[in-house]
Short mmCIF file of C-alpha atoms and ligand atoms in Angstrom, two decimals:
data_model
loop_
_atom_site.label_atom_id
_atom_site.label_comp_id
_atom_site.label_asym_id
_atom_site.label_seq_id
_atom_site.Cartn_x
_atom_site.Cartn_y
_atom_site.Cartn_z
CA UNK B 21 117.00 121.95 80.50
CA UNK B 22 114.74 121.50 83.58
CA UNK B 23 115.36 118.31 85.55
CA UNK B 24 112.24 116.09 85.86
CA UNK B 25 110.90 115.90 89.43
CA UNK B 26 110.54 112.39 90.89
CA UNK B 27 106.94 111.25 91.35
CA UNK B 28 105.84 112.00 94.91
CA UNK B 29 103.81 109.37 96.77
CA UNK B 30 102.04 110.12 100.05
CA UNK B 31 102.32 107.37 102.69
CA UNK B 32 99.64 107.97 105.32
CA UNK B 33 99.22 106.18 108.64
CA UNK B 34 96.27 106.26 111.00
CA UNK B 35 95.74 106.14 114.75
CA UNK B 36 98.01 104.27 117.17
CA UNK B 37 100.59 103.52 114.47
CA UNK B 38 102.88 106.01 116.26
CA UNK B 39 103.21 103.21 118.85
CA UNK B 40 104.36 100.65 116.29
CA UNK B 41 107.07 98.39 117.73
CA UNK B 42 105.74 98.83 121.28
CA UNK B 43 102.02 98.20 120.66
CA UNK B 44 100.97 94.53 120.58
CA UNK B 45 104.28 93.41 118.99
CA UNK B 46 102.90 89.85 118.71
CA UNK B 47 100.45 91.26 116.13
CA UNK B 48 102.30 94.22 114.59
CA UNK B 49 105.96 93.23 115.04
CA UNK B 50 108.91 95.10 116.53
CA UNK B 51 109.67 97.58 113.75
CA UNK B 52 108.88 101.16 114.70
CA UNK B 53 107.11 103.75 112.55
CA UNK B 54 110.52 105.41 112.06
CA UNK B 55 111.75 102.08 110.65
CA UNK B 56 108.76 102.05 108.27
CA UNK B 57 109.55 105.61 107.16
CA UNK B 58 113.16 104.57 106.47
CA UNK B 59 111.97 101.49 104.55
CA UNK B 60 109.60 103.62 102.43
CA UNK B 61 112.33 106.14 101.65
CA UNK B 62 114.67 103.31 100.55
CA UNK B 63 112.00 101.70 98.36
CA UNK B 64 111.10 105.06 96.83
CA UNK B 65 114.76 105.80 96.07
CA UNK B 66 115.03 102.38 94.42
CA UNK B 67 111.99 103.24 92.26
CA UNK B 68 113.10 106.80 91.49
CA UNK B 69 110.19 108.20 93.48
CA UNK B 70 109.89 110.47 96.54
CA UNK B 71 107.72 109.82 99.59
CA UNK B 72 105.98 112.19 101.97
CA UNK B 73 105.30 110.24 105.17
CA UNK B 74 102.66 111.18 107.78
CA UNK B 75 100.98 109.62 110.79
CA UNK B 76 97.99 111.05 112.63
CA UNK B 77 95.69 109.97 115.42
CA UNK B 78 93.03 112.39 114.12
CA UNK B 79 90.57 111.54 111.35
CA UNK B 80 90.24 115.12 110.05
CA UNK B 81 94.01 115.52 109.84
CA UNK B 82 94.20 112.40 107.65
CA UNK B 83 91.45 113.90 105.45
CA UNK B 84 93.53 117.11 105.20
CA UNK B 85 96.61 115.10 104.12
CA UNK B 86 94.55 113.37 101.41
CA UNK B 87 93.34 116.78 100.19
CA UNK B 88 96.97 118.00 100.08
CA UNK B 89 97.88 114.90 98.06
CA UNK B 90 95.45 116.05 95.32
CA UNK B 91 97.97 118.77 94.42
CA UNK B 92 101.21 117.23 95.64
CA UNK B 93 101.18 113.48 94.94
CA UNK B 94 100.64 111.03 92.10
CA UNK B 95 99.66 108.14 94.39
CA UNK B 96 98.73 107.29 97.98
CA UNK B 97 99.69 104.37 100.19
CA UNK B 98 97.44 104.40 103.24
CA UNK B 99 97.21 102.33 106.40
CA UNK B 100 94.09 103.94 107.91
CA UNK B 101 94.40 101.67 111.00
CA UNK B 102 91.14 101.62 113.00
CA UNK B 103 89.59 104.27 110.70
CA UNK B 104 89.63 101.60 107.97
CA UNK B 105 86.57 100.09 109.60
CA UNK B 106 84.68 103.30 110.47
CA UNK B 107 85.56 106.27 108.29
CA UNK B 108 83.27 107.40 105.49
CA UNK B 109 85.15 110.75 105.64
CA UNK B 110 88.45 109.10 104.65
CA UNK B 111 86.68 107.13 101.90
CA UNK B 112 85.10 110.34 100.55
CA UNK B 113 88.47 112.14 100.59
CA UNK B 114 90.13 109.26 98.72
CA UNK B 115 87.29 109.33 96.18
CA UNK B 116 88.31 112.95 95.48
CA UNK B 117 91.90 111.85 94.69
CA UNK B 118 92.61 110.82 91.10
CA UNK B 119 95.75 108.65 91.31
CA UNK B 120 96.33 105.07 92.46
CA UNK B 121 95.57 104.22 96.09
CA UNK B 122 96.93 101.12 97.82
CA UNK B 123 95.56 100.14 101.26
CA UNK B 124 98.03 98.46 103.63
CA UNK B 125 97.47 96.52 106.84
CA UNK B 126 100.44 95.13 108.72
CA UNK B 127 98.35 92.35 110.24
CA UNK B 128 96.06 89.98 108.37
CA UNK B 129 92.80 91.69 109.28
CA UNK B 130 90.83 88.75 107.82
CA UNK B 131 92.30 86.41 110.41
CA UNK B 132 91.16 88.71 113.23
CA UNK B 133 87.89 89.96 114.74
CA UNK B 134 84.88 90.21 112.41
CA UNK B 135 84.71 94.02 112.75
CA UNK B 136 88.12 94.22 111.04
CA UNK B 137 86.86 92.32 107.97
CA UNK B 138 85.02 95.33 106.57
CA UNK B 139 86.94 98.26 105.09
CA UNK B 140 85.36 101.48 103.83
CA UNK B 141 88.71 102.34 102.21
CA UNK B 142 88.65 99.14 100.11
CA UNK B 143 85.69 100.60 98.21
CA UNK B 144 88.23 103.05 96.69
CA UNK B 145 91.58 101.24 96.93
CA UNK B 146 93.11 99.90 93.71
CA UNK B 147 94.81 97.19 95.77
CA UNK B 148 94.89 95.90 99.34
CA UNK B 149 97.88 94.32 101.08
CA UNK B 150 97.28 92.69 104.47
CA UNK B 151 99.27 90.36 106.66
CA UNK B 152 102.69 90.96 105.08
CA UNK B 153 104.02 92.90 108.08
CA UNK B 154 105.76 96.19 107.38
CA UNK B 155 106.97 94.71 104.07
CA UNK B 156 103.45 95.58 102.89
CA UNK B 157 104.56 99.22 102.55
CA UNK B 158 107.40 98.19 100.21
CA UNK B 159 104.99 96.07 98.15
CA UNK B 160 102.46 98.89 98.01
CA UNK B 161 105.00 101.42 96.72
CA UNK B 162 106.14 98.94 94.07
CA UNK B 163 102.53 98.43 93.00
CA UNK B 164 102.00 102.21 92.74
CA UNK B 165 105.12 102.46 90.55
CA UNK B 166 103.68 99.74 88.28
CA UNK B 167 100.31 101.49 88.06
CA UNK B 168 102.00 104.83 87.24
CA UNK B 169 104.35 103.36 84.61
C1 LIG S 30 95.86 97.72 111.07
C2 LIG S 30 94.65 96.81 111.32
C3 LIG S 30 93.50 97.59 111.95
O1 LIG S 30 92.38 96.73 112.16
C4 LIG S 30 93.94 98.15 113.28
O2 LIG S 30 92.91 98.93 113.85
C5 LIG S 30 95.22 98.91 113.22
C6 LIG S 30 96.28 98.46 112.32
C7 LIG S 30 97.08 96.93 110.55
O3 LIG S 30 98.01 97.57 110.07
O4 LIG S 30 97.12 95.69 110.65
O5 LIG S 30 95.43 99.85 113.98
O6 LIG S 30 95.49 98.66 110.06
#
């Protein structure tokens, strides 16, 4: 009998998040992106899911990952970083994806500059987690599991 494949969730990260842990640690904390990838893998294992984890500093590359997710993933967790506030292209790509999408911000963007208060991605996201530090990724994966159940 074929063994059921675990649900695959794409976890996508936008520009400058490769510097996590070294970039403005007073805002984003000391955990690195590798720590976040490890955390996501542990949460996914706990939930019986698999994660594919990417970071890119390039808008079009993030769009390409979202397109790939159409065939390869049941849900998307995305921290679009600065593209949150600027990218219609990422919004359009997410609108072409059928499964649940959870938007994550490590910092509480609503406590920060006014330009961070608007998110194009929130027009598509099924949920938004902000200000919970890197724990937000764990919460987002758990929410995706609930939405897929
Ligand atoms: C961020 C918040 C964005 O405003 C910012 O541009 C980032 C990271 C966050 O995780 O808090 O790069 O998405």
